[in-house]
């Protein structure tokens, strides 16, 4: 009996116009978006390689200069991930590199700050197709599951026989879901074959499991909207009304609520910008530099008086002895105050983001987006790994290089003289030593799939709860329905 109901529902959908629309969307959108985004990834990969080569060439031609506190002595570049073909996520919004300066980590310009017009239109990728297009199609497949039968009166004839209500509704849901997901999976498989043909490394251990997990998450998300459509259909007895309500729910669930969550978080928990924090660090360094320079000048006056003196080797050694404790004192003072600024800034950012995530997770669309971006290595995990690696790299440079750089005028003059000598003789020992102090930027270590799933456990559970809960509500309402 159940198989008969499933077959009947499958034939009902296959012969409808909505199935034609589904086929067109699957055949056109899924392979096309995968192909276009893979071409975009390959271009980003070329840009990344050229940027790294250019930075290495500049470092050889112009040795790092730590005297200027805003000078970038080294860069940590963000390498594009091939999984971005499925979900572009935060990749285009992240800075292309993190520059290491004595004032801290300086972010490069991004696609977002360059204000490209295409950014206002959003990204057309696999995640967008699933979260926006297929969620709407899922509602179009289910809005008249029960309401249409009640409106035509066929449900009375069907249930007049010895047919349990649970089998009736289960057959309609399974039949509709199978008609929906089979074209989706076939088009997705075709898109993957197209990517492999173009050189996409699908068979790599770090990629194939993530693609399969992303496929499962997409099917679960579609099941959620099948549940939403079925609930709406069981509560209404008119198909047109059910269609209007379903479309309204889709607009709020997919387009409005996820954005309102973060807008509300910005109002409730405001946070400073990265640029304002960087400027505060710069002002702090300048103030401490003036204070340190004044102390150093006072000590020089106490020892040598106000007269002029020539800088001999003995004088230089005495000046270095005077300078060393002051440098360490003010370096520690700068680090302590900068640490307070960074911790407060990070606390504000984390509070605002957590609040925005909490509000946006009211809808399943946000859960799918967060889960898919983390699986595609373009989400919050990738961003946090990127900035954490940059901060660790900065701490390493601070210990190996920045702490030995002095800001007082005499030290800067000496350093400038050494650099002029190095430019005239690039093979000089001082030039080579200056370059060797700068450690190579570390590679970004991507989290394992198990770590990604553990981090995204809440979003996965929410999708499961939405799917199971909505299906249960639909069945409970249908059992009590007055036919």
CSV table of C-alpha atoms in Angstrom, one decimal:
chain,number,residue,atom,x,y,z
A,1,UNK,CA,0.0,0.0,0.0
A,2,UNK,CA,2.8,2.4,0.9
A,3,UNK,CA,4.7,1.7,-2.3
A,4,UNK,CA,1.5,2.3,-4.3
A,5,UNK,CA,1.0,5.7,-2.7
A,6,UNK,CA,4.7,6.6,-3.3
A,7,UNK,CA,4.4,5.6,-7.0
A,8,UNK,CA,1.2,7.6,-7.3
A,9,UNK,CA,2.8,10.7,-5.8
A,10,UNK,CA,5.9,10.3,-8.0
A,11,UNK,CA,3.8,10.2,-11.1
A,12,UNK,CA,1.7,13.2,-9.9
A,13,UNK,CA,4.9,15.3,-9.6
A,14,UNK,CA,6.6,14.1,-12.8
A,15,UNK,CA,3.6,15.1,-14.9
A,16,UNK,CA,3.4,18.6,-13.3
A,17,UNK,CA,5.0,21.9,-14.5
A,18,UNK,CA,6.9,22.2,-11.2
A,19,UNK,CA,9.0,19.1,-12.1
A,20,UNK,CA,10.0,20.8,-15.4
A,21,UNK,CA,11.1,23.8,-13.4
A,22,UNK,CA,13.1,21.6,-11.1
A,23,UNK,CA,14.8,19.9,-14.0
A,24,UNK,CA,15.7,23.2,-15.6
A,25,UNK,CA,17.2,24.5,-12.3
A,26,UNK,CA,19.2,21.3,-11.7
A,27,UNK,CA,20.5,21.0,-15.2
A,28,UNK,CA,21.4,24.7,-15.6
A,29,UNK,CA,22.3,26.0,-12.2
A,30,UNK,CA,24.2,23.3,-10.4
A,31,UNK,CA,26.9,22.4,-13.0
A,32,UNK,CA,27.1,26.0,-14.2
A,33,UNK,CA,27.8,27.4,-10.8
A,34,UNK,CA,30.3,24.7,-10.0
A,35,UNK,CA,32.1,25.3,-13.3
A,36,UNK,CA,32.2,29.1,-13.0
A,37,UNK,CA,33.4,29.0,-9.4
A,38,UNK,CA,36.1,26.6,-10.3
A,39,UNK,CA,37.4,29.0,-12.9
A,40,UNK,CA,37.3,31.7,-10.3
A,41,UNK,CA,39.3,29.5,-7.9
A,42,UNK,CA,41.9,28.9,-10.6
A,43,UNK,CA,42.3,32.6,-11.2
A,44,UNK,CA,42.6,33.3,-7.4
A,45,UNK,CA,45.2,30.6,-7.2
A,46,UNK,CA,47.2,32.3,-10.0
A,47,UNK,CA,46.9,35.7,-8.2
A,48,UNK,CA,48.0,34.1,-5.0
A,49,UNK,CA,51.2,32.6,-6.5
A,50,UNK,CA,52.1,35.8,-8.3
A,51,UNK,CA,51.6,37.8,-5.0
A,52,UNK,CA,53.9,35.4,-3.1
A,53,UNK,CA,56.6,35.7,-5.9
A,54,UNK,CA,56.3,39.4,-5.9
A,55,UNK,CA,56.6,39.7,-2.1
A,56,UNK,CA,59.7,37.4,-2.2
A,57,UNK,CA,61.3,39.5,-4.9
A,58,UNK,CA,60.7,42.7,-3.0
A,59,UNK,CA,62.2,41.2,0.1
A,60,UNK,CA,65.4,40.4,-1.8
A,61,UNK,CA,65.6,43.8,-3.4
A,62,UNK,CA,64.7,45.8,-0.3
A,63,UNK,CA,65.7,44.1,3.0
A,64,UNK,CA,63.2,44.5,5.8
A,65,UNK,CA,63.2,47.8,7.6
A,66,UNK,CA,61.9,47.6,11.2
A,67,UNK,CA,62.6,51.2,12.0
A,68,UNK,CA,59.4,52.4,10.5
A,69,UNK,CA,56.7,51.0,12.8
A,70,UNK,CA,54.2,50.9,9.9
A,71,UNK,CA,56.5,49.1,7.6
A,72,UNK,CA,55.5,45.5,6.7
A,73,UNK,CA,58.6,43.4,7.2
A,74,UNK,CA,56.8,40.2,6.2
A,75,UNK,CA,53.5,38.9,4.9
A,76,UNK,CA,51.3,35.9,5.6
A,77,UNK,CA,49.3,35.2,2.5
A,78,UNK,CA,45.8,33.6,2.4
A,79,UNK,CA,45.9,30.6,0.1
A,80,UNK,CA,42.7,29.9,-1.8
A,81,UNK,CA,41.0,26.6,-1.1
A,82,UNK,CA,39.6,24.4,-3.9
A,83,UNK,CA,36.5,23.7,-1.9
A,84,UNK,CA,35.5,27.4,-2.4
A,85,UNK,CA,33.8,26.2,-5.6
A,86,UNK,CA,30.9,25.0,-3.4
A,87,UNK,CA,30.7,27.9,-1.0
A,88,UNK,CA,32.7,31.1,-1.5
A,89,UNK,CA,31.8,32.1,2.1
A,90,UNK,CA,34.2,34.6,3.7
A,91,UNK,CA,37.1,34.0,1.3
A,92,UNK,CA,36.6,37.2,-0.8
A,93,UNK,CA,35.9,39.2,2.3
A,94,UNK,CA,39.1,38.2,4.1
A,95,UNK,CA,42.3,40.2,3.6
A,96,UNK,CA,44.6,38.6,1.0
A,97,UNK,CA,47.5,38.9,3.4
A,98,UNK,CA,48.4,39.9,6.9
A,99,UNK,CA,51.4,42.3,7.1
A,100,UNK,CA,53.7,42.1,10.1
A,101,UNK,CA,54.6,45.6,11.5
A,102,UNK,CA,56.0,46.7,14.8
A,103,UNK,CA,52.6,48.3,15.5
A,104,UNK,CA,50.9,44.9,15.1
A,105,UNK,CA,49.3,42.9,12.4
A,106,UNK,CA,48.2,45.0,9.4
A,107,UNK,CA,45.5,43.7,7.1
A,108,UNK,CA,45.7,44.2,3.4
A,109,UNK,CA,42.9,45.5,1.2
A,110,UNK,CA,40.2,42.9,0.3
A,111,UNK,CA,37.6,42.5,-2.4
A,112,UNK,CA,35.1,44.0,0.1
A,113,UNK,CA,37.1,47.2,0.8
A,114,UNK,CA,37.7,47.7,-2.9
A,115,UNK,CA,33.9,47.9,-3.2
A,116,UNK,CA,33.5,45.8,-6.4
A,117,UNK,CA,29.9,46.2,-7.7
A,118,UNK,CA,29.5,42.4,-8.1
A,119,UNK,CA,29.8,42.1,-4.3
A,120,UNK,CA,26.4,43.9,-3.9
A,121,UNK,CA,24.8,41.2,-6.0
A,122,UNK,CA,26.1,38.4,-3.8
A,123,UNK,CA,27.8,35.1,-4.7
A,124,UNK,CA,26.3,32.6,-7.1
A,125,UNK,CA,27.6,29.3,-5.8
A,126,UNK,CA,26.4,25.9,-4.9
A,127,UNK,CA,25.5,27.0,-1.4
A,128,UNK,CA,23.3,29.8,-2.7
A,129,UNK,CA,21.5,27.5,-5.1
A,130,UNK,CA,20.7,25.0,-2.3
A,131,UNK,CA,19.9,27.5,0.4
A,132,UNK,CA,17.8,29.9,-1.8
A,133,UNK,CA,16.6,28.3,-5.0
A,134,UNK,CA,16.0,24.7,-3.9
A,135,UNK,CA,14.4,25.7,-0.6
A,136,UNK,CA,11.8,27.7,-2.6
A,137,UNK,CA,11.3,24.7,-5.0
A,138,UNK,CA,10.8,22.4,-2.0
A,139,UNK,CA,8.0,24.6,-0.8
A,140,UNK,CA,6.4,24.6,-4.3
A,141,UNK,CA,6.5,20.8,-4.2
A,142,UNK,CA,4.7,20.5,-0.8
A,143,UNK,CA,2.4,23.5,-0.4
A,144,UNK,CA,-0.6,21.5,-1.8
A,145,UNK,CA,0.3,18.1,-0.3
A,146,UNK,CA,-2.8,18.1,1.8
A,147,UNK,CA,-4.4,21.4,1.1
A,148,UNK,CA,-4.8,20.6,-2.6
A,149,UNK,CA,-6.3,17.2,-1.8
A,150,UNK,CA,-8.8,18.8,0.6
A,151,UNK,CA,-9.7,21.5,-1.8
A,152,UNK,CA,-10.6,19.0,-4.6
A,153,UNK,CA,-12.1,16.5,-2.2
A,154,UNK,CA,-10.0,13.6,-3.3
A,155,UNK,CA,-8.6,13.1,0.2
A,156,UNK,CA,-12.1,12.0,1.5
A,157,UNK,CA,-12.3,9.3,-1.2
A,158,UNK,CA,-8.8,8.1,-0.5
A,159,UNK,CA,-9.2,7.9,3.3
A,160,UNK,CA,-12.7,6.4,3.0
A,161,UNK,CA,-10.8,3.1,2.3
A,162,UNK,CA,-9.0,1.2,5.0
A,163,UNK,CA,-5.9,3.4,4.6
A,164,UNK,CA,-4.1,4.7,7.8
A,165,UNK,CA,-3.5,8.4,7.8
A,166,UNK,CA,0.1,8.0,8.6
A,167,UNK,CA,0.8,5.9,5.5
A,168,UNK,CA,-1.1,8.4,3.3
A,169,UNK,CA,1.0,11.4,4.5
A,170,UNK,CA,4.2,9.4,4.6
A,171,UNK,CA,3.7,8.2,1.0
A,172,UNK,CA,3.1,11.7,-0.2
A,173,UNK,CA,6.2,13.0,1.5
A,174,UNK,CA,8.5,10.2,0.5
A,175,UNK,CA,7.3,10.3,-3.1
A,176,UNK,CA,7.7,14.1,-3.4
A,177,UNK,CA,11.1,14.0,-1.8
A,178,UNK,CA,12.4,11.3,-4.1
A,179,UNK,CA,11.2,13.1,-7.2
A,180,UNK,CA,13.0,16.2,-5.9
A,181,UNK,CA,16.3,14.8,-4.8
A,182,UNK,CA,17.0,12.4,-7.7
A,183,UNK,CA,17.4,15.2,-10.3
A,184,UNK,CA,19.3,17.2,-7.7
A,185,UNK,CA,21.8,14.4,-7.1
A,186,UNK,CA,22.1,13.5,-10.8
A,187,UNK,CA,22.9,17.2,-11.7
A,188,UNK,CA,25.3,17.4,-8.7
A,189,UNK,CA,27.1,14.3,-9.9
A,190,UNK,CA,27.4,15.7,-13.4
A,191,UNK,CA,28.8,18.9,-12.0
A,192,UNK,CA,31.4,16.9,-10.0
A,193,UNK,CA,32.4,15.0,-13.1
A,194,UNK,CA,32.8,18.3,-14.9
A,195,UNK,CA,35.0,19.6,-12.1
A,196,UNK,CA,37.2,16.5,-12.2
A,197,UNK,CA,37.5,16.8,-16.0
A,198,UNK,CA,38.8,20.4,-15.5
A,199,UNK,CA,41.3,19.2,-12.9
A,200,UNK,CA,39.5,19.5,-9.5
A,201,UNK,CA,41.2,17.3,-6.9
A,202,UNK,CA,38.0,15.5,-5.8
A,203,UNK,CA,39.8,12.3,-4.9
A,204,UNK,CA,42.1,13.8,-2.3
A,205,UNK,CA,41.5,12.6,1.3
A,206,UNK,CA,40.9,16.1,2.6
A,207,UNK,CA,38.3,17.0,-0.1
A,208,UNK,CA,36.1,13.9,-1.0
A,209,UNK,CA,34.7,13.3,2.6
A,210,UNK,CA,33.9,17.0,2.9
A,211,UNK,CA,32.0,17.0,-0.4
A,212,UNK,CA,30.0,13.9,0.7
A,213,UNK,CA,29.2,15.6,4.0
A,214,UNK,CA,28.1,18.7,2.2
A,215,UNK,CA,25.8,16.6,0.0
A,216,UNK,CA,24.2,15.1,3.1
A,217,UNK,CA,23.7,18.5,4.7
A,218,UNK,CA,22.1,19.8,1.5
A,219,UNK,CA,19.6,16.8,1.5
A,220,UNK,CA,18.9,17.4,5.1
A,221,UNK,CA,18.2,21.1,4.4
A,222,UNK,CA,15.8,20.2,1.6
A,223,UNK,CA,14.0,17.8,4.0
A,224,UNK,CA,13.5,20.7,6.4
A,225,UNK,CA,11.7,22.7,3.8
A,226,UNK,CA,9.7,19.7,2.8
A,227,UNK,CA,8.6,19.6,6.4
A,228,UNK,CA,7.8,23.3,6.4
A,229,UNK,CA,5.7,23.0,3.3
A,230,UNK,CA,3.8,19.9,4.6
A,231,UNK,CA,3.0,21.7,7.9
A,232,UNK,CA,1.6,24.7,6.0
A,233,UNK,CA,-0.4,22.4,3.8
A,234,UNK,CA,-1.9,20.5,6.8
A,235,UNK,CA,-3.0,23.7,8.5
A,236,UNK,CA,-4.7,25.2,5.5
A,237,UNK,CA,-7.5,23.9,3.3
A,238,UNK,CA,-7.0,26.1,0.3
A,239,UNK,CA,-4.0,25.6,-2.1
A,240,UNK,CA,-3.7,29.3,-3.1
A,241,UNK,CA,-3.7,30.4,0.5
A,242,UNK,CA,-1.1,27.7,1.3
A,243,UNK,CA,1.1,29.0,-1.6
A,244,UNK,CA,1.0,32.6,-0.4
A,245,UNK,CA,1.8,31.5,3.2
A,246,UNK,CA,4.6,29.2,2.0
A,247,UNK,CA,6.2,32.0,-0.1
A,248,UNK,CA,5.9,34.4,2.9
A,249,UNK,CA,7.6,31.9,5.2
A,250,UNK,CA,10.3,31.4,2.7
A,251,UNK,CA,11.0,35.2,2.4
A,252,UNK,CA,11.4,35.5,6.1
A,253,UNK,CA,13.3,32.3,6.7
A,254,UNK,CA,15.7,32.6,3.9
A,255,UNK,CA,16.1,36.3,3.1
A,256,UNK,CA,15.2,38.4,6.1
A,257,UNK,CA,15.7,36.7,9.5
A,258,UNK,CA,19.4,35.7,8.9
A,259,UNK,CA,20.3,39.3,8.1
A,260,UNK,CA,18.2,40.8,10.9
A,261,UNK,CA,20.0,38.7,13.4
A,262,UNK,CA,23.4,40.4,12.8
A,263,UNK,CA,21.8,43.8,12.4
A,264,UNK,CA,20.2,43.4,15.8
A,265,UNK,CA,23.5,42.2,17.3
A,266,UNK,CA,25.3,45.4,16.0
A,267,UNK,CA,22.7,47.5,17.8
A,268,UNK,CA,22.6,45.5,21.1
A,269,UNK,CA,26.4,44.8,21.3
A,270,UNK,CA,28.4,47.4,19.3
A,271,UNK,CA,32.1,46.8,18.6
A,272,UNK,CA,35.0,48.8,17.4
A,273,UNK,CA,36.5,48.5,13.9
A,274,UNK,CA,39.8,47.0,13.1
A,275,UNK,CA,41.1,50.3,11.8
A,276,UNK,CA,40.3,52.2,14.9
A,277,UNK,CA,42.2,49.6,17.0
A,278,UNK,CA,45.2,49.8,14.8
A,279,UNK,CA,45.2,53.6,15.0
A,280,UNK,CA,45.0,53.4,18.8
A,281,UNK,CA,48.0,51.2,18.8
A,282,UNK,CA,49.9,53.6,16.6
A,283,UNK,CA,49.1,56.5,18.9
A,284,UNK,CA,50.1,54.5,21.9
A,285,UNK,CA,53.5,53.6,20.3
A,286,UNK,CA,54.1,57.3,19.4
A,287,UNK,CA,53.3,58.4,23.0
A,288,UNK,CA,55.6,55.8,24.6
A,289,UNK,CA,58.3,56.6,22.0
A,290,UNK,CA,58.3,60.3,23.1
A,291,UNK,CA,58.4,59.3,26.7
A,292,UNK,CA,61.2,56.9,26.2
A,293,UNK,CA,63.2,59.3,24.1
A,294,UNK,CA,62.9,62.0,26.8
A,295,UNK,CA,64.2,59.6,29.4
A,296,UNK,CA,67.1,58.5,27.2
A,297,UNK,CA,68.0,62.2,26.4
A,298,UNK,CA,68.0,63.0,30.1
A,299,UNK,CA,70.4,60.2,30.9
A,300,UNK,CA,72.7,61.3,28.1
A,301,UNK,CA,72.7,64.8,29.5
A,302,UNK,CA,73.6,63.5,32.9
A,303,UNK,CA,76.6,61.6,31.6
A,304,UNK,CA,77.9,63.8,28.7
A,305,UNK,CA,76.4,67.1,29.6
A,306,UNK,CA,75.0,69.5,27.1
A,307,UNK,CA,78.1,69.8,24.9
A,308,UNK,CA,78.7,68.1,21.6
A,309,UNK,CA,80.6,64.8,21.4
A,310,UNK,CA,81.7,62.4,18.7
A,311,UNK,CA,80.2,58.9,18.5
A,312,UNK,CA,83.2,56.6,19.0
A,313,UNK,CA,83.0,52.9,19.7
A,314,UNK,CA,83.3,53.4,23.4
A,315,UNK,CA,80.6,56.1,23.4
A,316,UNK,CA,78.4,53.8,21.3
A,317,UNK,CA,78.8,51.0,23.8
A,318,UNK,CA,77.8,53.2,26.7
A,319,UNK,CA,74.8,54.4,24.7
A,320,UNK,CA,73.8,50.8,24.0
A,321,UNK,CA,74.1,50.1,27.8
A,322,UNK,CA,71.8,53.0,28.6
A,323,UNK,CA,69.4,52.2,25.8
A,324,UNK,CA,68.9,48.4,26.5
A,325,UNK,CA,67.0,48.6,29.8
A,326,UNK,CA,64.8,51.5,28.5
A,327,UNK,CA,64.0,49.5,25.3
A,328,UNK,CA,63.0,46.5,27.3
A,329,UNK,CA,61.0,48.5,29.8
A,330,UNK,CA,59.0,50.3,27.1
A,331,UNK,CA,58.6,47.3,24.9
A,332,UNK,CA,57.0,45.4,27.8
A,333,UNK,CA,54.8,48.4,28.6
A,334,UNK,CA,53.7,48.6,25.0
A,335,UNK,CA,52.9,44.9,24.9
A,336,UNK,CA,50.9,45.1,28.1
A,337,UNK,CA,48.8,48.0,26.9
A,338,UNK,CA,48.4,46.6,23.4
A,339,UNK,CA,47.3,43.3,24.9
A,340,UNK,CA,44.5,45.0,26.9
A,341,UNK,CA,43.4,46.8,23.7
A,342,UNK,CA,43.4,43.5,21.7
A,343,UNK,CA,41.6,41.6,24.4
A,344,UNK,CA,38.9,44.2,24.7
A,345,UNK,CA,38.4,44.4,21.0
A,346,UNK,CA,38.3,40.7,20.6
A,347,UNK,CA,35.8,40.5,23.5
A,348,UNK,CA,33.5,43.0,21.8
A,349,UNK,CA,33.8,41.2,18.4
A,350,UNK,CA,33.1,37.8,19.8
A,351,UNK,CA,30.1,39.0,21.8
A,352,UNK,CA,28.6,40.7,18.8
A,353,UNK,CA,29.2,37.7,16.5
A,354,UNK,CA,27.9,35.1,19.0
A,355,UNK,CA,24.8,37.2,19.5
A,356,UNK,CA,24.3,37.5,15.7
A,357,UNK,CA,24.8,33.8,15.2
A,358,UNK,CA,22.3,33.0,18.0
A,359,UNK,CA,19.6,35.3,16.5
A,360,UNK,CA,20.2,34.1,12.9
A,361,UNK,CA,19.9,30.4,13.9
A,362,UNK,CA,16.2,30.8,14.3
A,363,UNK,CA,16.0,29.7,10.7
A,364,UNK,CA,17.5,26.5,9.2
A,365,UNK,CA,19.1,28.6,6.4
A,366,UNK,CA,21.7,30.1,8.7
A,367,UNK,CA,22.6,26.7,10.1
A,368,UNK,CA,23.1,25.3,6.6
A,369,UNK,CA,25.3,28.3,5.6
A,370,UNK,CA,27.5,28.0,8.7
A,371,UNK,CA,27.9,24.3,8.3
A,372,UNK,CA,28.5,24.5,4.5
A,373,UNK,CA,31.1,27.2,4.8
A,374,UNK,CA,33.1,25.3,7.5
A,375,UNK,CA,32.9,22.2,5.4
A,376,UNK,CA,34.2,24.2,2.4
A,377,UNK,CA,37.0,25.8,4.5
A,378,UNK,CA,35.7,29.3,3.8
A,379,UNK,CA,33.8,30.0,7.0
A,380,UNK,CA,34.4,31.0,10.6
A,381,UNK,CA,36.9,28.2,11.2
A,382,UNK,CA,39.1,29.2,8.3
A,383,UNK,CA,38.9,32.9,9.3
A,384,UNK,CA,39.9,32.1,13.0
A,385,UNK,CA,42.7,29.8,11.8
A,386,UNK,CA,44.0,32.5,9.5
A,387,UNK,CA,44.1,35.3,12.1
A,388,UNK,CA,45.4,33.0,14.9
A,389,UNK,CA,48.3,32.0,12.6
A,390,UNK,CA,49.0,35.6,11.9
A,391,UNK,CA,49.1,36.5,15.6
A,392,UNK,CA,51.4,33.6,16.4
A,393,UNK,CA,53.7,34.6,13.5
A,394,UNK,CA,53.7,38.2,14.8
A,395,UNK,CA,54.7,37.0,18.3
A,396,UNK,CA,57.5,35.0,16.7
A,397,UNK,CA,58.8,38.0,14.8
A,398,UNK,CA,58.5,40.2,17.9
A,399,UNK,CA,60.7,37.9,19.8
A,400,UNK,CA,63.2,37.3,17.0
A,401,UNK,CA,63.3,40.7,15.3
A,402,UNK,CA,61.1,43.6,16.6
A,403,UNK,CA,62.4,43.6,20.1
A,404,UNK,CA,65.9,44.5,18.9
A,405,UNK,CA,64.8,47.5,16.9
A,406,UNK,CA,65.2,50.8,18.6
A,407,UNK,CA,63.2,54.0,18.1
A,408,UNK,CA,65.6,56.7,19.4
A,409,UNK,CA,67.2,59.1,16.9
A,410,UNK,CA,70.8,58.0,17.3
A,411,UNK,CA,69.9,54.3,16.8
A,412,UNK,CA,67.8,55.2,13.8
A,413,UNK,CA,70.7,57.2,12.3
A,414,UNK,CA,73.1,54.3,12.8
A,415,UNK,CA,70.6,51.9,11.3
A,416,UNK,CA,70.1,54.1,8.3
A,417,UNK,CA,73.9,54.3,7.7
A,418,UNK,CA,74.1,50.5,7.9
A,419,UNK,CA,71.3,50.2,5.4
A,420,UNK,CA,72.9,52.6,3.0
A,421,UNK,CA,76.1,50.5,3.2
A,422,UNK,CA,74.1,47.4,2.6
A,423,UNK,CA,72.4,48.9,-0.5
A,424,UNK,CA,75.8,49.8,-1.9
A,425,UNK,CA,77.1,46.3,-1.2
A,426,UNK,CA,74.2,43.9,-1.2
A,427,UNK,CA,76.5,41.0,-0.3
A,428,UNK,CA,77.6,42.7,2.9
A,429,UNK,CA,77.2,40.7,6.2
A,430,UNK,CA,74.9,43.2,7.8
A,431,UNK,CA,72.4,43.0,4.9
A,432,UNK,CA,72.4,39.2,5.0
A,433,UNK,CA,71.9,39.2,8.8
A,434,UNK,CA,69.0,41.6,8.6
A,435,UNK,CA,67.2,39.3,6.1
A,436,UNK,CA,68.0,36.1,8.1
A,437,UNK,CA,66.2,37.6,11.2
A,438,UNK,CA,62.9,37.4,9.4
A,439,UNK,CA,61.4,34.0,9.7
A,440,UNK,CA,59.4,32.6,6.8
A,441,UNK,CA,55.6,32.9,7.2
A,442,UNK,CA,54.1,29.6,8.4
A,443,UNK,CA,51.6,27.6,6.4
A,444,UNK,CA,47.9,27.6,7.4
A,445,UNK,CA,47.0,24.3,8.9
A,446,UNK,CA,43.4,23.4,8.0
A,447,UNK,CA,41.3,21.7,10.7
A,448,UNK,CA,40.4,18.1,10.1
A,449,UNK,CA,36.9,17.0,9.1
A,450,UNK,CA,36.3,15.7,12.6
A,451,UNK,CA,37.2,19.0,14.2
A,452,UNK,CA,35.0,20.8,11.6
A,453,UNK,CA,32.0,18.6,12.4
A,454,UNK,CA,32.6,19.0,16.2
A,455,UNK,CA,32.7,22.8,15.7
A,456,UNK,CA,29.5,22.6,13.6
A,457,UNK,CA,27.7,20.1,15.8
A,458,UNK,CA,25.1,22.7,16.8
A,459,UNK,CA,24.2,23.6,13.2
A,460,UNK,CA,23.9,19.9,12.3
A,461,UNK,CA,21.7,19.1,15.3
A,462,UNK,CA,19.5,22.1,14.5
A,463,UNK,CA,18.9,20.9,11.0
A,464,UNK,CA,18.0,17.4,12.3
A,465,UNK,CA,15.7,18.9,14.9
A,466,UNK,CA,14.0,21.2,12.3
A,467,UNK,CA,13.5,18.2,9.9
A,468,UNK,CA,12.2,15.8,12.6
A,469,UNK,CA,10.2,18.4,14.5
A,470,UNK,CA,8.4,19.8,11.5
A,471,UNK,CA,7.6,16.3,10.2
A,472,UNK,CA,6.2,15.4,13.6
A,473,UNK,CA,4.1,18.5,13.7
A,474,UNK,CA,2.7,17.7,10.3
A,475,UNK,CA,1.7,14.2,11.2
A,476,UNK,CA,0.1,15.3,14.5
A,477,UNK,CA,-1.9,17.9,12.8
A,478,UNK,CA,-2.9,15.5,10.0
A,479,UNK,CA,-4.1,12.9,12.6
A,480,UNK,CA,-6.4,15.5,14.2
A,481,UNK,CA,-7.6,16.9,10.9
A,482,UNK,CA,-11.3,17.0,10.2
A,483,UNK,CA,-11.6,15.6,6.7
